[in-house]
Tab-separated table of C-alpha atoms in Angstrom:
chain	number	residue	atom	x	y	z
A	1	UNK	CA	-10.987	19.686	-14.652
A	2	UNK	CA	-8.154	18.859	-12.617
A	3	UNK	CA	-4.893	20.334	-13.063
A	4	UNK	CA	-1.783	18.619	-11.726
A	5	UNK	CA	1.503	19.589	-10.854
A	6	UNK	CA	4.048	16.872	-9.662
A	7	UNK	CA	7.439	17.827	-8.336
A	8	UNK	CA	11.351	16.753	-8.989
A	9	UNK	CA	11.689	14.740	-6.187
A	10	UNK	CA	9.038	12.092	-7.311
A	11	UNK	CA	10.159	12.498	-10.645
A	12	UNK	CA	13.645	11.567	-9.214
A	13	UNK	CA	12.056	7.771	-7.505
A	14	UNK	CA	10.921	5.668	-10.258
A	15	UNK	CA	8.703	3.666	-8.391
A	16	UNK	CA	7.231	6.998	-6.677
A	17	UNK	CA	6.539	8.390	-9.748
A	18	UNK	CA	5.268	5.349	-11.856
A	19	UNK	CA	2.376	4.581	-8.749
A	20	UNK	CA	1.935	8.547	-8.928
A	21	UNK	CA	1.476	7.894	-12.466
A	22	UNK	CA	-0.745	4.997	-11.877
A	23	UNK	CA	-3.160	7.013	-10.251
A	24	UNK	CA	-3.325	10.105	-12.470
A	25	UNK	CA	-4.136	7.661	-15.209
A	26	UNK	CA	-7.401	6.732	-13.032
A	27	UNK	CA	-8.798	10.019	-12.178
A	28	UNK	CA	-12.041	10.215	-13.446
A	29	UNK	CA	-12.613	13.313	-16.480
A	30	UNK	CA	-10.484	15.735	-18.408
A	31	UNK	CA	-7.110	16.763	-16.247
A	32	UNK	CA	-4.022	18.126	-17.135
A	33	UNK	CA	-0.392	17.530	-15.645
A	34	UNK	CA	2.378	19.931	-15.112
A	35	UNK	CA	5.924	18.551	-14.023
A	36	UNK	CA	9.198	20.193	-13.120
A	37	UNK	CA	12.581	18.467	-13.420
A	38	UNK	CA	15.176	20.467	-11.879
A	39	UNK	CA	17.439	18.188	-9.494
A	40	UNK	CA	17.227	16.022	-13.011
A	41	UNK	CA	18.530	18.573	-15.417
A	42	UNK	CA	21.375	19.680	-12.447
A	43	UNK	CA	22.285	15.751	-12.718
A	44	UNK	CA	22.290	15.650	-16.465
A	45	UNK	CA	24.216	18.927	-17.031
A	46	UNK	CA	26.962	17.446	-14.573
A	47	UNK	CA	27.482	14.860	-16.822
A	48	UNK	CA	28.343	17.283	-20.022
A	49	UNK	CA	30.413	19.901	-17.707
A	50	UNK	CA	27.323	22.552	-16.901
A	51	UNK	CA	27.298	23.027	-13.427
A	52	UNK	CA	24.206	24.624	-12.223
A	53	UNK	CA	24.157	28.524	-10.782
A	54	UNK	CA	21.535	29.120	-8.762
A	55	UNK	CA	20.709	32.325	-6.508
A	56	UNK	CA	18.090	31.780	-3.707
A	57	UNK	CA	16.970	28.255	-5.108
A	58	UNK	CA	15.714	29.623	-8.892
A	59	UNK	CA	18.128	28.677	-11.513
A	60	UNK	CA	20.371	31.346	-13.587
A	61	UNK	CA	19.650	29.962	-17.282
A	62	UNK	CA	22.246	31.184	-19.645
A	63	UNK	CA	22.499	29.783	-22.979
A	64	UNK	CA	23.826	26.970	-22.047
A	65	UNK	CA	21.725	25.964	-19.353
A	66	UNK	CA	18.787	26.924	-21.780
A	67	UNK	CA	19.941	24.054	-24.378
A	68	UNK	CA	20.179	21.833	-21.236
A	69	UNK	CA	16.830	22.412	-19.650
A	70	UNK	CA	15.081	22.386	-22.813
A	71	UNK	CA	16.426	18.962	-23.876
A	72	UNK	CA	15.869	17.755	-20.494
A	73	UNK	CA	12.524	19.318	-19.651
A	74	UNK	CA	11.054	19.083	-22.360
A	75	UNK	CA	12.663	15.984	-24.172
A	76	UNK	CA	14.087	13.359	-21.897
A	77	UNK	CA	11.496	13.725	-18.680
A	78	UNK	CA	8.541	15.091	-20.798
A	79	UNK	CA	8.604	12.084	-23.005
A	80	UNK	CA	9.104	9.323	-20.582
A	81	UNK	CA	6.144	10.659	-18.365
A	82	UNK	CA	4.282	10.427	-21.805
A	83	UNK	CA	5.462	7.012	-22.892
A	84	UNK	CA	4.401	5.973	-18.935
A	85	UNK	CA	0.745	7.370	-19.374
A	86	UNK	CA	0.011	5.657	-22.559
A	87	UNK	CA	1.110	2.160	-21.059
A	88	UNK	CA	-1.133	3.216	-18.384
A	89	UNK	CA	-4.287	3.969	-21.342
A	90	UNK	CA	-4.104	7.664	-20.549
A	91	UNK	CA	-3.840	9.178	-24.086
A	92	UNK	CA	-1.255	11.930	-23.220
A	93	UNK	CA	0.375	14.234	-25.502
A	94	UNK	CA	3.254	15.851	-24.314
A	95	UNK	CA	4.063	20.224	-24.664
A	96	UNK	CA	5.663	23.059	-23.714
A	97	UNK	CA	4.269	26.564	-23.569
A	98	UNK	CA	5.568	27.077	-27.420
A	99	UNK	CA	3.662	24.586	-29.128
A	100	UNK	CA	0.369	26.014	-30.494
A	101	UNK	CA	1.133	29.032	-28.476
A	102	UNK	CA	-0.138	27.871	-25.582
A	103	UNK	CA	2.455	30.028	-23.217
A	104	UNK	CA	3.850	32.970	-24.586
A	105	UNK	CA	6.102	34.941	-21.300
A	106	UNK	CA	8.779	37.218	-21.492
A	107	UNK	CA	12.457	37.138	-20.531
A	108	UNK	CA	12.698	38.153	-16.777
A	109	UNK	CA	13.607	41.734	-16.521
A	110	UNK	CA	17.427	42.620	-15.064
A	111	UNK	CA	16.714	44.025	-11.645
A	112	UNK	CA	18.916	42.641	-8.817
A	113	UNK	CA	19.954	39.535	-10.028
A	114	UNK	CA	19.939	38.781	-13.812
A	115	UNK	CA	18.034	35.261	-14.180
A	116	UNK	CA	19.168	34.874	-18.045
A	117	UNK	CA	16.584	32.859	-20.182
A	118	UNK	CA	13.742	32.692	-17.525
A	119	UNK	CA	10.414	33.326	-18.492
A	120	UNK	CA	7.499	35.153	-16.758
A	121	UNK	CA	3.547	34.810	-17.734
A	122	UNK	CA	1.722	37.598	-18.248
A	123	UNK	CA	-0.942	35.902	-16.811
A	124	UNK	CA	-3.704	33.898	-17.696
A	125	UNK	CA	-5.492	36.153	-20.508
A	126	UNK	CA	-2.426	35.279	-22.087
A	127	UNK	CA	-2.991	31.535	-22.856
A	128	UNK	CA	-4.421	29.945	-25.870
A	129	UNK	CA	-7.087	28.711	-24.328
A	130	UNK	CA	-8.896	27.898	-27.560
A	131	UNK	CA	-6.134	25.216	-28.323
A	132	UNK	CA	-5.528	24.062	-25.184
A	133	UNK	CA	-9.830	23.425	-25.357
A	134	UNK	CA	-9.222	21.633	-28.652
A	135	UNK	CA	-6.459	19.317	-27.602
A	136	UNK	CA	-8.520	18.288	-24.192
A	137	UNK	CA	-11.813	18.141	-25.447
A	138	UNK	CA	-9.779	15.750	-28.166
A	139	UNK	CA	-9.759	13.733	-25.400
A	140	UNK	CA	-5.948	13.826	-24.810
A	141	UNK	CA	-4.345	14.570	-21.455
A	142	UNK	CA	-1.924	17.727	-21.689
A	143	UNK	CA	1.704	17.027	-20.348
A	144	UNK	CA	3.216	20.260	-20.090
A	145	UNK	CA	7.077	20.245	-19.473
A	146	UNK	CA	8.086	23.912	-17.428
A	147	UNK	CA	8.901	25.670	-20.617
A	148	UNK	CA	7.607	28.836	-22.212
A	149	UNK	CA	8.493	31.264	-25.422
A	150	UNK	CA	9.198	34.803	-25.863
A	151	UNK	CA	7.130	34.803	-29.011
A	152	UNK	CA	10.108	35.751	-30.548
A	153	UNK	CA	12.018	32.436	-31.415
A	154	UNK	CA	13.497	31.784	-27.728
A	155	UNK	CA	12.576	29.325	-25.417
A	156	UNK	CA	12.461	30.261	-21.875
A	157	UNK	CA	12.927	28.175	-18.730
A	158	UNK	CA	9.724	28.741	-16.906
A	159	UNK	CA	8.632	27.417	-13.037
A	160	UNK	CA	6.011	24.609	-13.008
A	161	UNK	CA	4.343	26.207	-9.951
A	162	UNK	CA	3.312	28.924	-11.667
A	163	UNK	CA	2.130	27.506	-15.187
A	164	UNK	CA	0.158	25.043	-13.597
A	165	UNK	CA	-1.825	28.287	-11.246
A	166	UNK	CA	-1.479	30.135	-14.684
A	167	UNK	CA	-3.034	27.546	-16.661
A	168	UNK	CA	-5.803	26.856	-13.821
A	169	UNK	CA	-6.926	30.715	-14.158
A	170	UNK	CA	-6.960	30.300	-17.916
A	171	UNK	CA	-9.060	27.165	-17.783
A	172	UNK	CA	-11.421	28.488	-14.951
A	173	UNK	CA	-14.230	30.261	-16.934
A	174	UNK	CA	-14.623	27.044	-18.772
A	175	UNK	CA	-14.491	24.526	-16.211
A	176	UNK	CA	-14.554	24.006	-12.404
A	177	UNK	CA	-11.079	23.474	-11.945
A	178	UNK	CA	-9.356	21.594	-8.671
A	179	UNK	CA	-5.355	22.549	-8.780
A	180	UNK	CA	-3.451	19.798	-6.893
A	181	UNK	CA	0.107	20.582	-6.191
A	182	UNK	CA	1.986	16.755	-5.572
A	183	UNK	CA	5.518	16.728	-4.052
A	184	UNK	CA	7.305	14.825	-1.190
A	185	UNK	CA	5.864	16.135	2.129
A	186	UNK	CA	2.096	15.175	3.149
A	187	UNK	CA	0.992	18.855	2.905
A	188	UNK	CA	1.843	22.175	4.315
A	189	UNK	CA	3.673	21.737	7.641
A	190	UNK	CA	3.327	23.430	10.817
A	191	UNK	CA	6.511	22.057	11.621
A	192	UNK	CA	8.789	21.531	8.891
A	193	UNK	CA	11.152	18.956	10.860
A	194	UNK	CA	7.395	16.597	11.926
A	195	UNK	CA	6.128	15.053	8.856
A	196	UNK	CA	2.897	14.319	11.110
A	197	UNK	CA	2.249	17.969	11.404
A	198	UNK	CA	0.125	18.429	8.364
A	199	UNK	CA	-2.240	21.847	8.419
A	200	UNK	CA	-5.905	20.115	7.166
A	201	UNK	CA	-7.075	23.512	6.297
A	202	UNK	CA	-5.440	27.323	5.127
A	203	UNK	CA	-7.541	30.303	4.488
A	204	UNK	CA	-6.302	33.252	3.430
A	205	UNK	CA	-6.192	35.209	6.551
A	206	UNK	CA	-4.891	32.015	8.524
A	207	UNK	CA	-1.925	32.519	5.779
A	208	UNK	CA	-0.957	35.601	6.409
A	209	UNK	CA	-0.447	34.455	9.628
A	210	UNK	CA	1.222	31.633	8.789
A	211	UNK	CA	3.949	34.143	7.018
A	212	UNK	CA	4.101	36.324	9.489
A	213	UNK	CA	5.329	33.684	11.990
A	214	UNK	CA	7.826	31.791	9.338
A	215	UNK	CA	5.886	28.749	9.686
A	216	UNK	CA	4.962	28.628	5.628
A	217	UNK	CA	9.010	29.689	4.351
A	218	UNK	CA	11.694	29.408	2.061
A	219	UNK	CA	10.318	27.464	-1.097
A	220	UNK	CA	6.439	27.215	0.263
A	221	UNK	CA	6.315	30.951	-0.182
A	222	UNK	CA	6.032	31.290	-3.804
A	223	UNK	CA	3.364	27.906	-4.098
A	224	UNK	CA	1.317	29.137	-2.055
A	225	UNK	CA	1.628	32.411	-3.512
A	226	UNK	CA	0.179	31.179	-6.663
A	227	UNK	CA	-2.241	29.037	-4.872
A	228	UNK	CA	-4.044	32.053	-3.102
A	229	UNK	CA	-3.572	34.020	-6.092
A	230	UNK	CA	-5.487	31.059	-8.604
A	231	UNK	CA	-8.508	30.925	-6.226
A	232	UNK	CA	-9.073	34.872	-6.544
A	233	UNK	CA	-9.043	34.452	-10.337
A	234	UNK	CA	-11.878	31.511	-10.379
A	235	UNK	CA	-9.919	28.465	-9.358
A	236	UNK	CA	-12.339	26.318	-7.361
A	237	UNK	CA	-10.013	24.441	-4.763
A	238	UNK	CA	-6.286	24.045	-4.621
A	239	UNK	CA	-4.848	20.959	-2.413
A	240	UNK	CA	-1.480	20.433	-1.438
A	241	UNK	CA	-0.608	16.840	-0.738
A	242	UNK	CA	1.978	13.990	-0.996
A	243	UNK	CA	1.927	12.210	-4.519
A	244	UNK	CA	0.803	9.291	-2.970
A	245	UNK	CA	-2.232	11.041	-1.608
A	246	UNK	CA	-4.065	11.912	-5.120
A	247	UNK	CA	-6.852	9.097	-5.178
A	248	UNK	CA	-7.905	10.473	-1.626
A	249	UNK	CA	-9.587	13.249	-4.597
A	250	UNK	CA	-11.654	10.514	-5.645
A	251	UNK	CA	-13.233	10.207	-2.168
A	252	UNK	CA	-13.954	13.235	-1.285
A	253	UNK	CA	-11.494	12.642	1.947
A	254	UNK	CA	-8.630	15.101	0.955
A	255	UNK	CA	-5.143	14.065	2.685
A	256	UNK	CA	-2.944	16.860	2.559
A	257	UNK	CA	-3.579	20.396	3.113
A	258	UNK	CA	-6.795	22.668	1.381
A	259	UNK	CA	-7.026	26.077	0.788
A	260	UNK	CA	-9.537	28.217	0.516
A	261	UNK	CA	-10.343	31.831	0.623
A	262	UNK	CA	-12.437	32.431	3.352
């Protein structure tokens, strides 16, 4: 099983994200493909007077910004990537964490900063795994837009980091699951500013480290974060790579960066 999450900024290229697209389509056996959306739903909100708040790069969702992301997220790019896949013969079927209670959360708790309508798994004993099973082994490919419900009637506004790791734990005691986080850089960077600096290969010590010395920073933090914390639960391999690097999974050759515990 692989388990794919694709950032804004390919969503945000056409062309990036239709050859992305091109090669999800062609990897081999069931997978599963998260996307985010952000920098689009900022653009789109613009348009109808919502200007986006945001505190430390996360998104304040009030009500507003709730109707926005939702009809973004999970209508407008959700649908496209869908309608993309099945001109590509990739039988996708687009979601969000509320249909067939897939992924219940909760509303983020008020502690410093009050986030509004943003959701937090309880982890991954809370997914439906039974009809996420029944919609794969359907032989569909779940498109999960980052959205979740408080069980309660509310959508929440959800990061895509995290359902993909949360759906990767979920999905681990059934399959042998490879998480593959796509965005814009060629992997994890030991130099942020040198594209060409790519780190082949992060345990979980090495990380630490990493931390420690600011190298891994700002918005790497958190993926990683839920990288390291998938592979304790039973995730087999996470990869961190440049969309345009996910065939090199076919060959065995990984571009981008691996992690591993030990």
């Amino acid at each position: 099983m692989i388990i794919v999450k694709i950032g804004g900024n390919i969503l945000d290229s056409p062309e990036r994200l239709q050859a992305f697209l091109a090669d999800f389509a062609q990897l081999p056996g069931p997978k599963l493909l998260v996307h985010g959306g952000g920098k689009i739903a900022s653009a789109f909100g613009q348009r109808l007077g919502i200007e986006p708040k945001m505190v430390e790069g996360r998104r304040i969702t009030d009500a507003e910004t709730l109707e926005l992301v939702t009809m973004v997220y999970g209508g407008l790019v959700n649908k496209q990537v869908v309608a993309r896949l099945q001109a590509l013969y990739c039988n996708a079927i687009g979601l969000t964490g509320a249909d067939a209670n897939i992924i219940p959360a909760h509303k983020r708790p008020v502690r410093t900063i009050d986030y509004g309508f943003a959701g937090d798994v309880a982890g991954p004993d809370s997914i439906n795994v039974a009809a996420l099973e029944t919609i794969i082994e359907a032989g569909l490919t779940p498109v999960f837009a980052p959205l979740t419900h408080d069980t309660q009637g509310s959508m929440l506004n959800t990061n895509a980091d995290t359902i993909a790791s949360v759906l990767a734990t979920a999905l681990a005691p059934k399959y042998k699951v490879q998480l593959v986080y796509c965005f814009e850089k060629k992997g994890v960077l030991q130099d942020s500013e040198n594209d060409a600096s790519v780190i082949p290969h992060i345990n979980a010590s090495k990380y630490k480290t990493l931390k420690a010395e600011g190298v891994v920073h700002a918005g790497m933090v958190p993926k990683l974060d839920n990288a390291f914390a998938a592979m304790q639960q039973g995730v087999a391999q996470v990869l961190i790579c440049e969309a345009e690097a996910l065939t090199s999974i076919n060959t065995g050759h990984y571009s981008g960066t691996t992690l591993s515990m030990n």
